[in-house]
GROMACS .gro file of N, CA and C in nm:
model
  414
    1MET      N    1  -2.109  -1.492   1.996
    1MET     CA    2  -2.077  -1.596   1.911
    1MET      C    3  -1.947  -1.580   1.830
    2LEU      N    4  -1.884  -1.692   1.783
    2LEU     CA    5  -1.773  -1.711   1.701
    2LEU      C    6  -1.797  -1.775   1.588
    3ILE      N    7  -1.753  -1.726   1.469
    3ILE     CA    8  -1.789  -1.766   1.331
    3ILE      C    9  -1.625  -1.783   1.282
    4THR      N   10  -1.574  -1.927   1.231
    4THR     CA   11  -1.451  -1.923   1.168
    4THR      C   12  -1.463  -1.970   1.026
    5ARG      N   13  -1.385  -1.884   0.950
    5ARG     CA   14  -1.366  -1.926   0.804
    5ARG      C   15  -1.234  -1.982   0.772
    6LYS      N   16  -1.196  -2.082   0.674
    6LYS     CA   17  -1.057  -2.124   0.648
    6LYS      C   18  -1.038  -2.074   0.512
    7ALA      N   19  -0.928  -2.060   0.492
    7ALA     CA   20  -0.854  -2.046   0.353
    7ALA      C   21  -0.726  -2.115   0.341
    8GLU      N   22  -0.667  -2.148   0.223
    8GLU     CA   23  -0.535  -2.185   0.201
    8GLU      C   24  -0.469  -2.118   0.105
    9PHE      N   25  -0.344  -2.100   0.124
    9PHE     CA   26  -0.220  -2.046   0.022
    9PHE      C   27  -0.105  -2.116   0.040
   10SER      N   28  -0.036  -2.114  -0.054
   10SER     CA   29   0.118  -2.157  -0.067
   10SER      C   30   0.210  -2.044  -0.064
   11ALA      N   31   0.311  -2.048  -0.008
   11ALA     CA   32   0.398  -1.916  -0.033
   11ALA      C   33   0.535  -1.999   0.019
   12SER      N   34   0.642  -1.918  -0.017
   12SER     CA   35   0.766  -1.950   0.013
   12SER      C   36   0.829  -1.823   0.091
   13HIS      N   37   0.947  -1.849   0.177
   13HIS     CA   38   1.013  -1.749   0.251
   13HIS      C   39   1.147  -1.778   0.303
   14ILE      N   40   1.217  -1.712   0.366
   14ILE     CA   41   1.354  -1.730   0.438
   14ILE      C   42   1.313  -1.645   0.572
   15CYS      N   43   1.374  -1.722   0.667
   15CYS     CA   44   1.392  -1.647   0.782
   15CYS      C   45   1.526  -1.629   0.836
   16ARG      N   46   1.565  -1.505   0.809
   16ARG     CA   47   1.675  -1.480   0.840
   16ARG      C   48   1.699  -1.330   0.883
   17ASN      N   49   1.789  -1.296   0.951
   17ASN     CA   50   1.807  -1.152   1.043
   17ASN      C   51   1.945  -1.101   0.913
   18PRO      N   52   1.925  -1.002   0.842
   18PRO     CA   53   2.055  -0.974   0.771
   18PRO      C   54   2.167  -0.899   0.862
   19ARG      N   55   2.119  -0.860   0.961
   19ARG     CA   56   2.229  -0.809   1.078
   19ARG      C   57   2.307  -0.929   1.138
   20LEU      N   58   2.254  -1.041   1.113
   20LEU     CA   59   2.317  -1.156   1.193
   20LEU      C   60   2.422  -1.224   1.089
   21SER      N   61   2.515  -1.295   1.131
   21SER     CA   62   2.606  -1.368   1.057
   21SER      C   63   2.532  -1.486   0.999
   22GLU      N   64   2.600  -1.569   0.877
   22GLU     CA   65   2.535  -1.685   0.840
   22GLU      C   66   2.521  -1.797   0.958
   23ALA      N   67   2.629  -1.799   1.026
   23ALA     CA   68   2.633  -1.912   1.147
   23ALA      C   69   2.525  -1.876   1.263
   24GLU      N   70   2.514  -1.731   1.289
   24GLU     CA   71   2.410  -1.697   1.392
   24GLU      C   72   2.264  -1.732   1.333
   25ASN      N   73   2.239  -1.690   1.207
   25ASN     CA   74   2.118  -1.721   1.127
   25ASN      C   75   2.083  -1.864   1.123
   26ARG      N   76   2.178  -1.951   1.091
   26ARG     CA   77   2.145  -2.088   1.119
   26ARG      C   78   2.118  -2.152   1.264
   27ALA      N   79   2.182  -2.083   1.335
   27ALA     CA   80   2.170  -2.144   1.478
   27ALA      C   81   2.030  -2.097   1.542
   28LEU      N   82   1.979  -1.994   1.481
   28LEU     CA   83   1.862  -1.917   1.514
   28LEU      C   84   1.749  -1.987   1.444
   29PHE      N   85   1.756  -1.989   1.328
   29PHE     CA   86   1.632  -2.009   1.257
   29PHE      C   87   1.657  -2.181   1.175
   30GLY      N   88   1.767  -2.251   1.198
   30GLY     CA   89   1.793  -2.361   1.147
   30GLY      C   90   1.766  -2.359   0.985
   31ALA      N   91   1.693  -2.461   0.928
   31ALA     CA   92   1.685  -2.494   0.801
   31ALA      C   93   1.604  -2.365   0.737
   32ALA      N   94   1.520  -2.293   0.804
   32ALA     CA   95   1.454  -2.203   0.744
   32ALA      C   96   1.514  -2.058   0.694
   33ALA      N   97   1.660  -2.062   0.759
   33ALA     CA   98   1.747  -1.965   0.711
   33ALA      C   99   1.834  -1.977   0.574
   34ASN      N  100   1.781  -2.104   0.506
   34ASN     CA  101   1.847  -2.144   0.392
   34ASN      C  102   1.808  -2.006   0.303
   35PRO      N  103   1.941  -1.956   0.229
   35PRO     CA  104   1.894  -1.833   0.142
   35PRO      C  105   1.824  -1.864   0.004
   36HIS      N  106   1.819  -1.983  -0.012
   36HIS     CA  107   1.738  -2.006  -0.128
   36HIS      C  108   1.569  -2.028  -0.104
   37GLY      N  109   1.546  -2.036   0.016
   37GLY     CA  110   1.390  -2.010   0.071
   37GLY      C  111   1.344  -2.150   0.084
   38HIS      N  112   1.231  -2.158   0.133
   38HIS     CA  113   1.148  -2.292   0.139
   38HIS      C  114   1.002  -2.265   0.127
   39GLY      N  115   0.924  -2.342   0.096
   39GLY     CA  116   0.781  -2.315   0.100
   39GLY      C  117   0.683  -2.381   0.193
   40HIS      N  118   0.573  -2.343   0.201
   40HIS     CA  119   0.466  -2.423   0.297
   40HIS      C  120   0.328  -2.400   0.220
   41ASN      N  121   0.253  -2.480   0.280
   41ASN     CA  122   0.096  -2.471   0.235
   41ASN      C  123   0.028  -2.454   0.349
   42TYR      N  124   0.020  -2.308   0.372
   42TYR     CA  125  -0.045  -2.258   0.479
   42TYR      C  126  -0.200  -2.283   0.491
   43VAL      N  127  -0.245  -2.285   0.614
   43VAL     CA  128  -0.390  -2.286   0.637
   43VAL      C  129  -0.421  -2.176   0.738
   44LEU      N  130  -0.514  -2.098   0.700
   44LEU     CA  131  -0.562  -1.987   0.775
   44LEU      C  132  -0.698  -1.998   0.803
   45GLU      N  133  -0.712  -1.968   0.948
   45GLU     CA  134  -0.843  -1.974   0.994
   45GLU      C  135  -0.880  -1.846   1.071
   46VAL      N  136  -0.976  -1.771   1.020
   46VAL     CA  137  -1.022  -1.628   1.083
   46VAL      C  138  -1.153  -1.664   1.130
   47THR      N  139  -1.140  -1.584   1.265
   47THR     CA  140  -1.260  -1.597   1.342
   47THR      C  141  -1.331  -1.450   1.368
   48VAL      N  142  -1.461  -1.432   1.365
   48VAL     CA  143  -1.507  -1.318   1.371
   48VAL      C  144  -1.614  -1.326   1.470
   49GLU      N  145  -1.637  -1.254   1.567
   49GLU     CA  146  -1.704  -1.249   1.684
   49GLU      C  147  -1.821  -1.144   1.674
   50GLY      N  148  -1.935  -1.189   1.708
   50GLY     CA  149  -2.050  -1.107   1.674
   50GLY      C  150  -2.194  -1.150   1.724
   51THR      N  151  -2.295  -1.075   1.718
   51THR     CA  152  -2.417  -1.116   1.734
   51THR      C  153  -2.509  -1.140   1.616
   52PRO      N  154  -2.591  -1.251   1.601
   52PRO     CA  155  -2.673  -1.251   1.481
   52PRO      C  156  -2.769  -1.156   1.439
   53ASP      N  157  -2.795  -1.111   1.331
   53ASP     CA  158  -2.887  -1.010   1.288
   53ASP      C  159  -3.035  -1.084   1.317
   54PRO      N  160  -3.093  -1.007   1.390
   54PRO     CA  161  -3.235  -1.058   1.406
   54PRO      C  162  -3.332  -1.109   1.285
   55VAL      N  163  -3.293  -1.023   1.167
   55VAL     CA  164  -3.362  -1.055   1.052
   55VAL      C  165  -3.324  -1.171   0.973
   56THR      N  166  -3.175  -1.167   0.958
   56THR     CA  167  -3.112  -1.268   0.881
   56THR      C  168  -3.060  -1.367   0.946
   57GLY      N  169  -3.033  -1.377   1.079
   57GLY     CA  170  -2.985  -1.490   1.149
   57GLY      C  171  -2.837  -1.509   1.159
   58MET      N  172  -2.775  -1.420   1.077
   58MET     CA  173  -2.616  -1.444   1.033
   58MET      C  174  -2.567  -1.311   1.121
   59VAL      N  175  -2.429  -1.350   1.162
   59VAL     CA  176  -2.350  -1.250   1.218
   59VAL      C  177  -2.293  -1.143   1.110
   60LEU      N  178  -2.251  -1.203   1.006
   60LEU     CA  179  -2.224  -1.141   0.868
   60LEU      C  180  -2.224  -1.235   0.745
   61ASP      N  181  -2.227  -1.172   0.641
   61ASP     CA  182  -2.246  -1.245   0.512
   61ASP      C  183  -2.110  -1.341   0.510
   62LEU      N  184  -2.132  -1.467   0.504
   62LEU     CA  185  -2.024  -1.556   0.479
   62LEU      C  186  -1.950  -1.556   0.363
   63LYS      N  187  -2.044  -1.541   0.244
   63LYS     CA  188  -1.974  -1.511   0.122
   63LYS      C  189  -1.869  -1.399   0.120
   64ALA      N  190  -1.919  -1.271   0.174
   64ALA     CA  191  -1.864  -1.155   0.191
   64ALA      C  192  -1.734  -1.173   0.264
   65LEU      N  193  -1.733  -1.268   0.368
   65LEU     CA  194  -1.627  -1.281   0.430
   65LEU      C  195  -1.502  -1.374   0.362
   66LYS      N  196  -1.554  -1.473   0.283
   66LYS     CA  197  -1.486  -1.528   0.181
   66LYS      C  198  -1.424  -1.469   0.088
   67ASP      N  199  -1.492  -1.369   0.029
   67ASP     CA  200  -1.445  -1.275  -0.064
   67ASP      C  201  -1.335  -1.166  -0.009
   68THR      N  202  -1.350  -1.133   0.135
   68THR     CA  203  -1.241  -1.044   0.189
   68THR      C  204  -1.119  -1.122   0.204
   69LEU      N  205  -1.139  -1.255   0.245
   69LEU     CA  206  -1.013  -1.317   0.285
   69LEU      C  207  -0.945  -1.381   0.141
   70ASN      N  208  -0.996  -1.386   0.051
   70ASN     CA  209  -0.925  -1.384  -0.104
   70ASN      C  210  -0.870  -1.280  -0.151
   71ARG      N  211  -0.934  -1.150  -0.118
   71ARG     CA  212  -0.896  -1.024  -0.180
   71ARG      C  213  -0.791  -0.990  -0.103
   72GLU      N  214  -0.789  -1.000   0.043
   72GLU     CA  215  -0.695  -0.918   0.130
   72GLU      C  216  -0.573  -1.020   0.159
   73VAL      N  217  -0.594  -1.161   0.158
   73VAL     CA  218  -0.483  -1.230   0.200
   73VAL      C  219  -0.441  -1.343   0.086
   74VAL      N  220  -0.541  -1.420   0.036
   74VAL     CA  221  -0.498  -1.520  -0.058
   74VAL      C  222  -0.438  -1.489  -0.201
   75GLU      N  223  -0.510  -1.362  -0.256
   75GLU     CA  224  -0.444  -1.324  -0.364
   75GLU      C  225  -0.325  -1.246  -0.373
   76ILE      N  226  -0.292  -1.185  -0.238
   76ILE     CA  227  -0.166  -1.122  -0.210
   76ILE      C  228  -0.039  -1.229  -0.178
   77TYR      N  229  -0.095  -1.322  -0.104
   77TYR     CA  230   0.023  -1.436  -0.046
   77TYR      C  231   0.037  -1.543  -0.146
   78ASP      N  232  -0.059  -1.582  -0.193
   78ASP     CA  233  -0.071  -1.726  -0.278
   78ASP      C  234   0.043  -1.718  -0.394
   79HIS      N  235   0.142  -1.852  -0.361
   79HIS     CA  236   0.222  -1.852  -0.467
   79HIS      C  237   0.348  -1.744  -0.477
   80ARG      N  238   0.385  -1.687  -0.379
   80ARG     CA  239   0.458  -1.566  -0.363
   80ARG      C  240   0.582  -1.595  -0.273
   81PHE      N  241   0.689  -1.533  -0.299
   81PHE     CA  242   0.819  -1.540  -0.228
   81PHE      C  243   0.794  -1.455  -0.143
   82LEU      N  244   0.753  -1.464  -0.008
   82LEU     CA  245   0.714  -1.356   0.082
   82LEU      C  246   0.834  -1.236   0.077
   83ASN      N  247   0.943  -1.255   0.096
   83ASN     CA  248   1.052  -1.176   0.150
   83ASN      C  249   1.057  -1.092   0.032
   84ARG      N  250   1.030  -1.121  -0.094
   84ARG     CA  251   1.065  -1.047  -0.202
   84ARG      C  252   0.930  -1.000  -0.269
   85GLU      N  253   0.799  -1.047  -0.246
   85GLU     CA  254   0.708  -0.997  -0.299
   85GLU      C  255   0.576  -0.946  -0.242
   86VAL      N  256   0.587  -0.968  -0.095
   86VAL     CA  257   0.467  -0.903  -0.005
   86VAL      C  258   0.559  -0.813   0.084
   87ALA      N  259   0.499  -0.697   0.110
   87ALA     CA  260   0.527  -0.606   0.220
   87ALA      C  261   0.449  -0.636   0.329
   88PRO      N  262   0.512  -0.638   0.441
   88PRO     CA  263   0.620  -0.566   0.493
   88PRO      C  264   0.730  -0.683   0.482
   89PHE      N  265   0.724  -0.803   0.419
   89PHE     CA  266   0.831  -0.889   0.448
   89PHE      C  267   0.979  -0.877   0.386
   90ASP      N  268   0.966  -0.759   0.286
   90ASP     CA  269   1.087  -0.697   0.264
   90ASP      C  270   1.196  -0.663   0.375
   91HIS      N  271   1.133  -0.633   0.481
   91HIS     CA  272   1.188  -0.571   0.613
   91HIS      C  273   1.174  -0.637   0.731
   92VAL      N  274   1.063  -0.701   0.727
   92VAL     CA  275   1.016  -0.799   0.849
   92VAL      C  276   1.032  -0.924   0.807
   93ILE      N  277   1.093  -1.007   0.922
   93ILE     CA  278   1.118  -1.163   0.898
   93ILE      C  279   0.988  -1.218   0.902
   94PRO      N  280   0.953  -1.318   0.779
   94PRO     CA  281   0.827  -1.371   0.773
   94PRO      C  282   0.818  -1.497   0.859
   95THR      N  283   0.820  -1.501   0.979
   95THR     CA  284   0.798  -1.593   1.073
   95THR      C  285   0.661  -1.626   1.078
   96PRO      N  286   0.592  -1.744   1.143
   96PRO     CA  287   0.448  -1.747   1.130
   96PRO      C  288   0.379  -1.627   1.225
   97GLU      N  289   0.467  -1.597   1.338
   97GLU     CA  290   0.395  -1.487   1.424
   97GLU      C  291   0.404  -1.360   1.331
   98ASN      N  292   0.491  -1.312   1.267
   98ASN     CA  293   0.469  -1.180   1.186
   98ASN      C  294   0.387  -1.220   1.063
   99ILE      N  295   0.355  -1.336   1.022
   99ILE     CA  296   0.263  -1.361   0.902
   99ILE      C  297   0.120  -1.320   0.958
  100ALA      N  298   0.107  -1.385   1.088
  100ALA     CA  299  -0.029  -1.373   1.159
  100ALA      C  300  -0.073  -1.231   1.185
  101ILE      N  301   0.028  -1.150   1.226
  101ILE     CA  302   0.019  -0.994   1.254
  101ILE      C  303  -0.035  -0.910   1.127
  102ASP      N  304   0.063  -0.968   1.030
  102ASP     CA  305   0.032  -0.894   0.885
  102ASP      C  306  -0.120  -0.953   0.837
  103ILE      N  307  -0.169  -1.038   0.859
  103ILE     CA  308  -0.296  -1.087   0.824
  103ILE      C  309  -0.411  -1.021   0.883
  104TRP      N  310  -0.386  -1.012   1.036
  104TRP     CA  311  -0.470  -0.927   1.092
  104TRP      C  312  -0.477  -0.799   1.057
  105ASN      N  313  -0.364  -0.726   1.011
  105ASN     CA  314  -0.365  -0.572   1.002
  105ASN      C  315  -0.432  -0.563   0.849
  106ARG      N  316  -0.432  -0.674   0.782
  106ARG     CA  317  -0.492  -0.667   0.640
  106ARG      C  318  -0.638  -0.668   0.656
  107LEU      N  319  -0.700  -0.776   0.737
  107LEU     CA  320  -0.843  -0.797   0.771
  107LEU      C  321  -0.895  -0.683   0.856
  108GLN      N  322  -0.848  -0.662   0.968
  108GLN     CA  323  -0.911  -0.574   1.080
  108GLN      C  324  -0.997  -0.466   1.019
  109PRO      N  325  -0.946  -0.387   0.942
  109PRO     CA  326  -1.029  -0.266   0.884
  109PRO      C  327  -1.161  -0.320   0.796
  110HIS      N  328  -1.156  -0.447   0.758
  110HIS     CA  329  -1.258  -0.479   0.667
  110HIS      C  330  -1.360  -0.546   0.760
  111LEU      N  331  -1.340  -0.610   0.879
  111LEU     CA  332  -1.413  -0.671   0.977
  111LEU      C  333  -1.426  -0.625   1.103
  112SER      N  334  -1.468  -0.485   1.115
  112SER     CA  335  -1.495  -0.433   1.220
  112SER      C  336  -1.649  -0.361   1.220
  113GLY      N  337  -1.735  -0.419   1.164
  113GLY     CA  338  -1.872  -0.372   1.168
  113GLY      C  339  -1.944  -0.365   1.299
  114PRO      N  340  -2.074  -0.330   1.298
  114PRO     CA  341  -2.147  -0.322   1.430
  114PRO      C  342  -2.211  -0.460   1.470
  115ARG      N  343  -2.213  -0.548   1.374
  115ARG     CA  344  -2.253  -0.693   1.425
  115ARG      C  345  -2.144  -0.803   1.435
  116GLY      N  346  -2.052  -0.760   1.353
  116GLY     CA  347  -1.927  -0.877   1.367
  116GLY      C  348  -1.811  -0.809   1.353
  117ARG      N  349  -1.691  -0.844   1.447
  117ARG     CA  350  -1.565  -0.777   1.424
  117ARG      C  351  -1.475  -0.903   1.443
  118LEU      N  352  -1.337  -0.865   1.384
  118LEU     CA  353  -1.235  -0.975   1.365
  118LEU      C  354  -1.204  -1.010   1.540
  119HIS      N  355  -1.201  -1.141   1.550
  119HIS     CA  356  -1.168  -1.188   1.675
  119HIS      C  357  -1.010  -1.264   1.686
  120GLY      N  358  -0.995  -1.338   1.596
  120GLY     CA  359  -0.867  -1.379   1.607
  120GLY      C  360  -0.815  -1.436   1.460
  121VAL      N  361  -0.706  -1.461   1.434
  121VAL     CA  362  -0.637  -1.506   1.333
  121VAL      C  363  -0.556  -1.641   1.371
  122ARG      N  364  -0.571  -1.739   1.308
  122ARG     CA  365  -0.503  -1.870   1.322
  122ARG      C  366  -0.412  -1.906   1.210
  123ILE      N  367  -0.289  -1.916   1.208
  123ILE     CA  368  -0.227  -1.949   1.071
  123ILE      C  369  -0.139  -2.073   1.099
  124TYR      N  370  -0.167  -2.178   1.025
  124TYR     CA  371  -0.086  -2.316   1.029
  124TYR      C  372   0.021  -2.294   0.926
  125GLU      N  373   0.145  -2.312   0.975
  125GLU     CA  374   0.237  -2.314   0.878
  125GLU      C  375   0.269  -2.459   0.828
  126THR      N  376   0.236  -2.544   0.937
  126THR     CA  377   0.267  -2.700   0.917
  126THR      C  378   0.157  -2.748   0.994
  127PRO      N  379   0.105  -2.871   0.967
  127PRO     CA  380   0.001  -2.937   1.032
  127PRO      C  381   0.000  -2.945   1.178
  128ASP      N  382   0.132  -2.930   1.223
  128ASP     CA  383   0.152  -2.932   1.370
  128ASP      C  384   0.209  -2.801   1.431
  129LEU      N  385   0.220  -2.687   1.360
  129LEU     CA  386   0.249  -2.571   1.417
  129LEU      C  387   0.166  -2.446   1.367
  130TYR      N  388   0.107  -2.401   1.460
  130TYR     CA  389   0.016  -2.294   1.436
  130TYR      C  390   0.042  -2.159   1.527
  131VAL      N  391   0.020  -2.046   1.493
  131VAL     CA  392   0.015  -1.941   1.558
  131VAL      C  393  -0.141  -1.849   1.570
  132ASP      N  394  -0.157  -1.833   1.689
  132ASP     CA  395  -0.295  -1.745   1.715
  132ASP      C  396  -0.260  -1.625   1.744
  133TYR      N  397  -0.341  -1.511   1.670
  133TYR     CA  398  -0.343  -1.383   1.701
  133TYR      C  399  -0.435  -1.312   1.730
  134PHE      N  400  -0.465  -1.231   1.863
  134PHE     CA  401  -0.559  -1.131   1.844
  134PHE      C  402  -0.561  -1.005   1.860
  135GLY      N  403  -0.490  -0.944   1.787
  135GLY     CA  404  -0.469  -0.817   1.813
  135GLY      C  405  -0.430  -0.753   1.922
  136ASP      N  406  -0.434  -0.623   1.952
  136ASP     CA  407  -0.398  -0.572   2.066
  136ASP      C  408  -0.465  -0.607   2.198
  137ALA      N  409  -0.569  -0.698   2.185
  137ALA     CA  410  -0.646  -0.753   2.291
  137ALA      C  411  -0.586  -0.858   2.351
  138ALA      N  412  -0.480  -0.898   2.278
  138ALA     CA  413  -0.423  -1.044   2.355
  138ALA      C  414  -0.329  -1.012   2.443
   0.00000   0.00000   0.00000
């Protein structure tokens, strides 16, 4: 069984590689390479896989899942300039792909119980662009 919980946060970032020239960064990342940054209203969907408990009928406590998402992602990412305020983005380009991996790494230790485990992370950078990440199993 799969259960998905949604969370939202706003954050800004710059997509550029310091080893590349300004022209190379603009060619590779387009407007996202703007040195002043730009922001997004991200939508995060986290999917947990598991078997319902025979007593509670739940895979996991959904309030606990919401609390984990808020603590491990939203409080860290929300209204932050990712490149300057959220590790590892001081040295990793905060593309949607890398954001999905980082969120997985933040959540996986908290969502690996006997009944439910992290199945996937989906991060929407815009309404028509999202990345799915399934950890090492992908």
